[in-house]
mmCIF file of C-alpha atoms in Angstrom:
data_model
loop_
_atom_site.group_PDB
_atom_site.id
_atom_site.type_symbol
_atom_site.label_atom_id
_atom_site.label_comp_id
_atom_site.label_asym_id
_atom_site.label_seq_id
_atom_site.Cartn_x
_atom_site.Cartn_y
_atom_site.Cartn_z
ATOM 1 C CA UNK A 22 0.000 0.000 0.000
ATOM 2 C CA UNK A 23 1.201 3.522 -0.696
ATOM 3 C CA UNK A 24 -0.172 7.047 -0.515
ATOM 4 C CA UNK A 25 0.016 9.392 -3.497
ATOM 5 C CA UNK A 26 0.511 13.051 -2.631
ATOM 6 C CA UNK A 27 -0.023 15.565 -5.450
ATOM 7 C CA UNK A 28 1.018 19.188 -5.232
ATOM 8 C CA UNK A 29 0.629 21.815 -7.976
ATOM 9 C CA UNK A 30 1.634 25.409 -8.538
ATOM 10 C CA UNK A 31 -0.884 27.724 -10.290
ATOM 11 C CA UNK A 32 -0.307 30.955 -12.189
ATOM 12 C CA UNK A 33 -2.313 34.026 -11.300
ATOM 13 C CA UNK A 34 -4.134 33.565 -14.595
ATOM 14 C CA UNK A 35 -5.233 30.088 -13.662
ATOM 15 C CA UNK A 36 -2.587 28.071 -15.526
ATOM 16 C CA UNK A 37 -0.738 25.210 -13.857
ATOM 17 C CA UNK A 38 2.962 25.961 -13.334
ATOM 18 C CA UNK A 39 4.019 22.442 -12.366
ATOM 19 C CA UNK A 40 2.808 19.307 -10.657
ATOM 20 C CA UNK A 41 4.763 17.172 -8.156
ATOM 21 C CA UNK A 42 3.875 13.617 -7.185
ATOM 22 C CA UNK A 43 5.207 12.145 -3.888
ATOM 23 C CA UNK A 44 4.623 8.481 -3.204
ATOM 24 C CA UNK A 45 4.675 7.681 0.547
ATOM 25 C CA UNK A 46 5.036 3.983 1.269
ATOM 26 C CA UNK A 47 2.713 2.734 3.977
ATOM 27 C CA UNK A 48 4.345 1.193 7.102
ATOM 28 C CA UNK A 49 7.842 2.015 5.863
ATOM 29 C CA UNK A 50 9.567 1.853 9.256
ATOM 30 C CA UNK A 51 9.017 1.848 13.020
ATOM 31 C CA UNK A 52 10.258 4.397 15.558
ATOM 32 C CA UNK A 53 9.806 5.356 19.194
ATOM 33 C CA UNK A 54 7.319 7.898 20.486
ATOM 34 C CA UNK A 55 7.784 8.012 24.229
ATOM 35 C CA UNK A 56 7.683 4.415 25.470
ATOM 36 C CA UNK A 57 5.638 3.210 22.477
ATOM 37 C CA UNK A 58 6.503 2.033 18.954
ATOM 38 C CA UNK A 59 4.639 3.561 15.994
ATOM 39 C CA UNK A 60 4.568 2.881 12.265
ATOM 40 C CA UNK A 61 5.808 5.672 9.998
ATOM 41 C CA UNK A 62 5.443 5.964 6.238
ATOM 42 C CA UNK A 63 8.345 6.785 3.941
ATOM 43 C CA UNK A 64 7.449 10.484 4.186
ATOM 44 C CA UNK A 65 7.994 10.363 7.997
ATOM 45 C CA UNK A 66 4.308 10.661 8.805
ATOM 46 C CA UNK A 67 3.309 8.841 11.993
ATOM 47 C CA UNK A 68 0.687 6.171 11.460
ATOM 48 C CA UNK A 69 -0.827 3.583 13.783
ATOM 49 C CA UNK A 70 0.527 2.125 17.046
ATOM 50 C CA UNK A 71 2.689 -0.958 16.692
ATOM 51 C CA UNK A 72 3.462 -1.816 20.315
ATOM 52 C CA UNK A 73 3.315 -0.237 23.795
ATOM 53 C CA UNK A 74 6.580 -1.100 25.582
ATOM 54 C CA UNK A 75 5.407 0.183 28.955
ATOM 55 C CA UNK A 76 2.848 -2.611 29.160
ATOM 56 C CA UNK A 77 5.785 -5.050 29.392
ATOM 57 C CA UNK A 78 7.678 -2.936 31.929
ATOM 58 C CA UNK A 79 10.100 -1.924 29.200
ATOM 59 C CA UNK A 80 11.077 1.226 27.368
ATOM 60 C CA UNK A 81 11.422 2.075 23.682
ATOM 61 C CA UNK A 82 14.804 2.520 22.047
ATOM 62 C CA UNK A 83 15.571 2.721 18.312
ATOM 63 C CA UNK A 84 12.155 1.328 17.394
ATOM 64 C CA UNK A 85 12.402 -1.671 19.731
ATOM 65 C CA UNK A 86 11.282 -2.527 23.237
ATOM 66 C CA UNK A 87 14.233 -2.954 25.579
ATOM 67 C CA UNK A 88 14.513 -3.735 29.267
ATOM 68 C CA UNK A 89 14.574 -0.699 31.533
ATOM 69 C CA UNK A 90 17.869 -0.272 33.380
ATOM 70 C CA UNK A 91 17.205 0.574 36.975
ATOM 71 C CA UNK A 92 20.044 2.312 38.845
ATOM 72 C CA UNK A 93 21.467 0.381 41.771
ATOM 73 C CA UNK A 94 20.145 1.749 45.024
ATOM 74 C CA UNK A 95 22.817 2.772 47.533
ATOM 75 C CA UNK A 96 21.765 3.484 51.088
ATOM 76 C CA UNK A 97 24.922 5.388 52.094
ATOM 77 C CA UNK A 98 26.050 7.290 49.011
ATOM 78 C CA UNK A 99 27.209 10.628 50.427
ATOM 79 C CA UNK A 100 27.458 12.622 53.660
ATOM 80 C CA UNK A 101 25.877 16.037 53.913
ATOM 81 C CA UNK A 102 24.418 18.452 56.440
ATOM 82 C CA UNK A 103 20.806 18.389 57.499
ATOM 83 C CA UNK A 104 20.010 20.947 60.132
ATOM 84 C CA UNK A 105 23.045 21.145 62.430
ATOM 85 C CA UNK A 106 24.109 17.513 62.054
ATOM 86 C CA UNK A 107 25.721 15.256 59.460
ATOM 87 C CA UNK A 108 23.575 12.607 57.781
ATOM 88 C CA UNK A 109 23.959 9.798 55.281
ATOM 89 C CA UNK A 110 22.078 10.395 52.020
ATOM 90 C CA UNK A 111 21.017 7.548 49.721
ATOM 91 C CA UNK A 112 21.324 7.380 45.926
ATOM 92 C CA UNK A 113 17.831 8.886 45.586
ATOM 93 C CA UNK A 114 18.941 12.005 47.448
ATOM 94 C CA UNK A 115 16.931 11.264 50.585
ATOM 95 C CA UNK A 116 18.197 11.377 54.182
ATOM 96 C CA UNK A 117 18.987 7.843 55.338
ATOM 97 C CA UNK A 118 20.566 7.897 58.801
ATOM 98 C CA UNK A 119 22.591 10.032 61.201
ATOM 99 C CA UNK A 120 26.322 10.082 60.475
ATOM 100 C CA UNK A 121 27.540 12.439 63.226
ATOM 101 C CA UNK A 122 25.980 14.658 65.864
ATOM 102 C CA UNK A 123 27.708 18.023 65.655
ATOM 103 C CA UNK A 124 26.724 18.990 69.187
ATOM 104 C CA UNK A 125 29.799 18.574 71.382
ATOM 105 C CA UNK A 126 30.043 18.444 75.181
ATOM 106 C CA UNK A 127 31.340 22.018 75.479
ATOM 107 C CA UNK A 128 28.500 24.438 76.167
ATOM 108 C CA UNK A 129 30.706 27.396 75.187
ATOM 109 C CA UNK A 130 30.995 26.380 71.539
ATOM 110 C CA UNK A 131 28.666 27.417 68.756
ATOM 111 C CA UNK A 132 27.837 24.112 67.082
ATOM 112 C CA UNK A 133 26.736 23.960 63.458
ATOM 113 C CA UNK A 134 27.092 21.984 60.246
ATOM 114 C CA UNK A 135 28.339 23.449 56.988
ATOM 115 C CA UNK A 136 30.107 22.142 53.904
ATOM 116 C CA UNK A 137 29.594 18.500 54.912
ATOM 117 C CA UNK A 138 31.501 18.936 58.180
ATOM 118 C CA UNK A 139 30.828 19.924 61.775
ATOM 119 C CA UNK A 140 31.882 23.304 63.115
ATOM 120 C CA UNK A 141 32.411 23.920 66.838
ATOM 121 C CA UNK A 142 33.563 27.507 67.348
ATOM 122 C CA UNK A 143 34.479 28.538 70.882
ATOM 123 C CA UNK A 144 32.598 31.707 71.903
ATOM 124 C CA UNK A 145 33.638 33.428 75.107
ATOM 125 C CA UNK A 146 31.539 36.580 74.698
ATOM 126 C CA UNK A 147 28.616 35.292 76.770
ATOM 127 C CA UNK A 148 26.496 34.314 73.760
ATOM 128 C CA UNK A 149 26.898 30.584 74.429
ATOM 129 C CA UNK A 150 27.870 30.204 78.090
ATOM 130 C CA UNK A 151 27.951 32.594 81.018
ATOM 131 C CA UNK A 152 31.126 33.608 82.821
ATOM 132 C CA UNK A 153 31.799 31.542 85.911
ATOM 133 C CA UNK A 154 30.324 28.315 84.594
ATOM 134 C CA UNK A 155 32.489 25.194 84.547
ATOM 135 C CA UNK A 156 32.937 25.173 80.768
ATOM 136 C CA UNK A 157 33.715 28.885 80.748
ATOM 137 C CA UNK A 158 36.379 28.470 83.423
ATOM 138 C CA UNK A 159 37.862 25.490 81.587
ATOM 139 C CA UNK A 160 37.883 26.756 78.007
ATOM 140 C CA UNK A 161 37.663 30.546 78.207
ATOM 141 C CA UNK A 162 40.402 31.455 80.715
ATOM 142 C CA UNK A 163 42.451 32.995 77.923
ATOM 143 C CA UNK A 164 39.331 34.497 76.353
ATOM 144 C CA UNK A 165 40.705 33.515 72.943
ATOM 145 C CA UNK A 166 38.669 31.575 70.395
ATOM 146 C CA UNK A 167 40.174 28.645 68.589
ATOM 147 C CA UNK A 168 41.963 29.907 65.492
ATOM 148 C CA UNK A 169 40.425 28.794 62.210
ATOM 149 C CA UNK A 170 42.356 26.154 60.287
ATOM 150 C CA UNK A 171 44.780 27.335 57.654
ATOM 151 C CA UNK A 172 43.348 27.510 54.162
ATOM 152 C CA UNK A 173 45.645 25.774 51.698
ATOM 153 C CA UNK A 174 44.682 28.327 49.031
ATOM 154 C CA UNK A 175 46.375 31.095 51.026
ATOM 155 C CA UNK A 176 49.765 29.371 50.882
ATOM 156 C CA UNK A 177 51.374 30.196 47.543
ATOM 157 C CA UNK A 178 54.296 27.998 46.426
ATOM 158 C CA UNK A 179 56.544 28.476 43.393
ATOM 159 C CA UNK A 180 59.510 26.324 42.306
ATOM 160 C CA UNK A 181 61.891 27.748 39.656
ATOM 161 C CA UNK A 182 65.424 27.192 38.375
ATOM 162 C CA UNK A 183 68.248 28.708 36.313
ATOM 163 C CA UNK A 184 71.663 27.613 35.021
ATOM 164 C CA UNK A 185 73.389 31.012 34.962
ATOM 165 C CA UNK A 186 74.299 32.185 38.456
ATOM 166 C CA UNK A 187 74.596 35.832 37.393
ATOM 167 C CA UNK A 188 71.172 35.882 35.739
ATOM 168 C CA UNK A 189 68.288 37.508 37.605
ATOM 169 C CA UNK A 190 65.742 35.515 35.603
ATOM 170 C CA UNK A 191 64.261 32.381 37.162
ATOM 171 C CA UNK A 192 62.247 30.023 34.954
ATOM 172 C CA UNK A 193 59.901 27.042 35.100
ATOM 173 C CA UNK A 194 62.050 25.342 32.426
ATOM 174 C CA UNK A 195 65.828 24.865 32.422
ATOM 175 C CA UNK A 196 68.193 23.294 29.892
ATOM 176 C CA UNK A 197 70.905 21.362 31.701
ATOM 177 C CA UNK A 198 74.251 20.102 30.374
ATOM 178 C CA UNK A 199 76.700 17.583 31.896
ATOM 179 C CA UNK A 200 79.115 18.710 34.624
ATOM 180 C CA UNK A 201 77.278 21.989 35.192
ATOM 181 C CA UNK A 202 75.500 23.695 38.085
ATOM 182 C CA UNK A 203 71.739 24.132 38.413
ATOM 183 C CA UNK A 204 70.365 26.784 40.767
ATOM 184 C CA UNK A 205 66.954 26.218 42.384
ATOM 185 C CA UNK A 206 64.635 28.566 44.296
ATOM 186 C CA UNK A 207 61.448 27.905 46.276
ATOM 187 C CA UNK A 208 59.255 30.964 46.931
ATOM 188 C CA UNK A 209 56.632 30.825 49.714
ATOM 189 C CA UNK A 210 53.938 33.471 50.283
ATOM 190 C CA UNK A 211 51.366 33.550 53.088
ATOM 191 C CA UNK A 212 48.398 35.612 51.911
ATOM 192 C CA UNK A 213 46.246 34.876 54.972
ATOM 193 C CA UNK A 214 45.805 36.652 58.299
ATOM 194 C CA UNK A 215 47.032 33.644 60.283
ATOM 195 C CA UNK A 216 50.489 32.116 60.518
ATOM 196 C CA UNK A 217 51.495 28.774 59.039
ATOM 197 C CA UNK A 218 53.421 26.850 61.693
ATOM 198 C CA UNK A 219 55.940 24.017 61.311
ATOM 199 C CA UNK A 220 56.553 24.600 57.613
ATOM 200 C CA UNK A 221 58.322 21.520 56.196
ATOM 201 C CA UNK A 222 59.810 21.345 52.695
ATOM 202 C CA UNK A 223 61.157 18.359 50.775
ATOM 203 C CA UNK A 224 62.414 17.994 47.195
ATOM 204 C CA UNK A 225 62.559 15.198 44.645
ATOM 205 C CA UNK A 226 65.456 15.829 42.241
ATOM 206 C CA UNK A 227 66.342 13.677 39.171
ATOM 207 C CA UNK A 228 69.334 11.359 39.561
ATOM 208 C CA UNK A 229 71.372 13.243 36.946
ATOM 209 C CA UNK A 230 71.760 16.014 39.542
ATOM 210 C CA UNK A 231 73.821 15.216 42.628
ATOM 211 C CA UNK A 232 75.907 17.021 45.230
ATOM 212 C CA UNK A 233 73.045 19.242 46.373
ATOM 213 C CA UNK A 234 74.256 22.013 48.626
ATOM 214 C CA UNK A 235 74.591 25.727 49.382
ATOM 215 C CA UNK A 236 71.166 25.648 51.065
ATOM 216 C CA UNK A 237 69.912 29.098 52.124
ATOM 217 C CA UNK A 238 66.723 30.524 53.623
ATOM 218 C CA UNK A 239 66.235 34.221 52.856
ATOM 219 C CA UNK A 240 69.911 34.333 51.730
ATOM 220 C CA UNK A 241 71.115 33.016 55.117
ATOM 221 C CA UNK A 242 73.002 29.703 55.245
ATOM 222 C CA UNK A 243 70.799 26.847 56.448
ATOM 223 C CA UNK A 244 71.809 23.326 57.479
ATOM 224 C CA UNK A 245 69.781 20.326 56.391
ATOM 225 C CA UNK A 246 68.992 17.980 53.535
ATOM 226 C CA UNK A 247 66.360 19.353 51.178
ATOM 227 C CA UNK A 248 65.683 15.871 49.775
ATOM 228 C CA UNK A 249 64.840 14.225 53.109
ATOM 229 C CA UNK A 250 63.123 17.433 54.230
ATOM 230 C CA UNK A 251 63.831 20.585 56.221
ATOM 231 C CA UNK A 252 61.748 22.603 58.689
ATOM 232 C CA UNK A 253 61.927 26.384 58.309
ATOM 233 C CA UNK A 254 59.705 27.233 61.280
ATOM 234 C CA UNK A 255 56.609 29.377 60.813
ATOM 235 C CA UNK A 256 55.476 31.641 57.994
ATOM 236 C CA UNK A 257 53.877 34.746 59.454
ATOM 237 C CA UNK A 258 50.734 36.390 58.004
ATOM 238 C CA UNK A 259 51.286 38.477 54.851
ATOM 239 C CA UNK A 260 54.935 37.416 54.658
ATOM 240 C CA UNK A 261 57.213 35.506 52.292
ATOM 241 C CA UNK A 262 60.308 33.313 52.411
ATOM 242 C CA UNK A 263 62.709 32.109 49.736
ATOM 243 C CA UNK A 264 64.749 28.901 49.852
ATOM 244 C CA UNK A 265 67.656 28.446 47.438
ATOM 245 C CA UNK A 266 70.003 25.536 46.810
ATOM 246 C CA UNK A 267 72.332 24.265 44.095
ATOM 247 C CA UNK A 268 72.905 20.956 42.348
ATOM 248 C CA UNK A 269 75.836 19.632 40.316
ATOM 249 C CA UNK A 270 75.030 17.501 37.272
ATOM 250 C CA UNK A 271 76.854 14.265 36.530
ATOM 251 C CA UNK A 272 77.978 13.090 33.110
ATOM 252 C CA UNK A 273 75.144 11.711 30.995
ATOM 253 C CA UNK A 274 74.910 10.638 27.359
ATOM 254 C CA UNK A 275 71.171 10.502 26.670
ATOM 255 C CA UNK A 276 68.863 13.458 26.194
ATOM 256 C CA UNK A 277 65.790 13.392 28.412
ATOM 257 C CA UNK A 278 63.142 15.590 29.985
ATOM 258 C CA UNK A 279 62.374 15.207 33.675
ATOM 259 C CA UNK A 280 60.790 17.141 36.524
ATOM 260 C CA UNK A 281 62.154 18.272 39.854
ATOM 261 C CA UNK A 282 59.360 18.590 42.426
ATOM 262 C CA UNK A 283 58.953 20.089 45.896
ATOM 263 C CA UNK A 284 56.327 19.508 48.586
ATOM 264 C CA UNK A 285 55.436 22.016 51.311
ATOM 265 C CA UNK A 286 53.519 20.817 54.374
ATOM 266 C CA UNK A 287 52.244 23.070 57.161
ATOM 267 C CA UNK A 288 49.453 22.471 59.673
ATOM 268 C CA UNK A 289 47.774 20.001 57.350
ATOM 269 C CA UNK A 290 48.021 22.318 54.344
ATOM 270 C CA UNK A 291 49.995 20.620 51.560
ATOM 271 C CA UNK A 292 51.157 22.365 48.389
ATOM 272 C CA UNK A 293 53.561 21.236 45.676
ATOM 273 C CA UNK A 294 55.159 22.547 42.501
ATOM 274 C CA UNK A 295 57.624 21.413 39.848
ATOM 275 C CA UNK A 296 60.210 22.684 37.369
ATOM 276 C CA UNK A 297 60.920 21.085 33.984
ATOM 277 C CA UNK A 298 64.531 20.031 33.308
ATOM 278 C CA UNK A 299 65.784 19.303 29.781
ATOM 279 C CA UNK A 300 68.986 17.240 30.000
ATOM 280 C CA UNK A 301 71.074 17.846 26.842
ATOM 281 C CA UNK A 302 74.320 15.805 26.633
ATOM 282 C CA UNK A 303 77.533 17.259 25.195
ATOM 283 C CA UNK A 304 76.403 20.879 25.090
ATOM 284 C CA UNK A 305 78.846 22.270 27.616
ATOM 285 C CA UNK A 306 81.768 20.224 26.238
ATOM 286 C CA UNK A 307 81.493 21.773 22.779
ATOM 287 C CA UNK A 308 81.240 25.264 24.157
ATOM 288 C CA UNK A 309 84.190 24.778 26.467
ATOM 289 C CA UNK A 310 86.574 23.117 23.993
ATOM 290 C CA UNK A 311 85.903 24.568 20.547
ATOM 291 C CA UNK A 312 86.745 28.187 21.324
ATOM 292 C CA UNK A 313 90.165 27.608 22.936
ATOM 293 C CA UNK A 314 91.112 25.235 20.082
ATOM 294 C CA UNK A 315 91.072 28.134 17.632
ATOM 295 C CA UNK A 316 93.220 30.432 19.729
ATOM 296 C CA UNK A 317 95.654 28.064 21.463
ATOM 297 C CA UNK A 318 98.754 28.607 19.279
ATOM 298 C CA UNK A 319 98.595 32.383 18.774
ATOM 299 C CA UNK A 320 97.311 33.261 22.234
ATOM 300 C CA UNK A 321 99.939 31.148 23.964
ATOM 301 C CA UNK A 322 102.722 32.651 21.863
ATOM 302 C CA UNK A 323 101.539 36.230 22.534
ATOM 303 C CA UNK A 324 101.432 35.583 26.271
ATOM 304 C CA UNK A 325 105.097 34.465 26.229
ATOM 305 C CA UNK A 326 106.601 37.969 25.729
ATOM 306 C CA UNK A 327 110.146 36.828 26.379
ATOM 307 C CA UNK A 328 110.096 34.872 23.129
ATOM 308 C CA UNK A 329 109.557 38.129 21.247
ATOM 309 C CA UNK A 330 112.591 39.720 22.906
ATOM 310 C CA UNK A 331 114.772 36.695 22.160
ATOM 311 C CA UNK A 332 113.629 36.682 18.539
ATOM 312 C CA UNK A 333 114.491 40.379 18.211
ATOM 313 C CA UNK A 334 118.015 39.860 19.547
ATOM 314 C CA UNK A 335 118.623 36.985 17.120
ATOM 315 C CA UNK A 336 117.487 39.117 14.193
ATOM 316 C CA UNK A 337 119.828 41.961 15.219
ATOM 317 C CA UNK A 338 122.849 39.619 15.360
ATOM 318 C CA UNK A 339 121.977 38.155 11.975
ATOM 319 C CA UNK A 340 121.735 41.642 10.513
ATOM 320 C CA UNK A 341 125.173 42.627 11.901
ATOM 321 C CA UNK A 342 126.834 39.472 10.535
ATOM 322 C CA UNK A 343 125.308 39.914 7.090
ATOM 323 C CA UNK A 344 126.225 43.611 7.040
ATOM 324 C CA UNK A 345 129.896 42.922 7.931
ATOM 325 C CA UNK A 346 130.259 40.277 5.222
ATOM 326 C CA UNK A 347 128.824 42.573 2.602
ATOM 327 C CA UNK A 348 131.128 45.402 3.742
ATOM 328 C CA UNK A 349 134.263 43.187 3.628
ATOM 329 C CA UNK A 350 133.482 42.021 0.103
ATOM 330 C CA UNK A 351 133.249 45.612 -1.050
#
């Protein structure tokens, strides 16, 4: 069976401009409409219902009934705040069970839940507990609230390097040659209003670089091993420190690209950074040998001034001898 569709264009004067005949095949293909399958003709016109997939507990996909995939239910999928406590939430987003009660035993703290964690802020201004009570006497003698934890985002760390000691330019990439010196610098900045205490720094340096030394903190000599880790004390609010050290490269024959990394740990805040090192064999050897090879003979001769004087004396004697012989012959 097919359907014949005729369309015609007509002039204003009543004449027919053209006629177009479209043949639409009946029941050409099947496709989904919601959870049901319908017949469509070849002109994409929907026709009669073929099958209702929902009656079988299925869904429609690409013109066929397929089994519905039900997500696996998880009772304890995530932890989040509800009110002032932490609760388990299931995979449907509903509260399942209590995870942690944020109310502590200290009546002087302001207990709340935020950002999927409990907050217990000590308040000694009388808003939580009155002066003279047991908790006040125990926790508020200094009348100082607990300092907030350090935010890792306020500790800025930068690791850079250079191969020219005289250069003022530090870079994130350095080209290293055999038997040369690499200079490293770690820059720390505390942008917060609280100090970072017990700042520890360790470095992981590629094996081509050995004999690490000349360790300094703010240009002052500092003892310790940067690889195993050093402690530089505290980093005060709105302050900065710089740590510099040097490394001597060994001989190597293969070109490679590696990273030197550092890790900074303070009060639970951990930051790290890296510098890219491009190990190029033979570069320094060519630069060191080729230039003297061109100048060795002349430069050495010019530096030996006494040879010039001796040569001059010999020439004078030869001139006198030749002059006397010529004079005697005359």
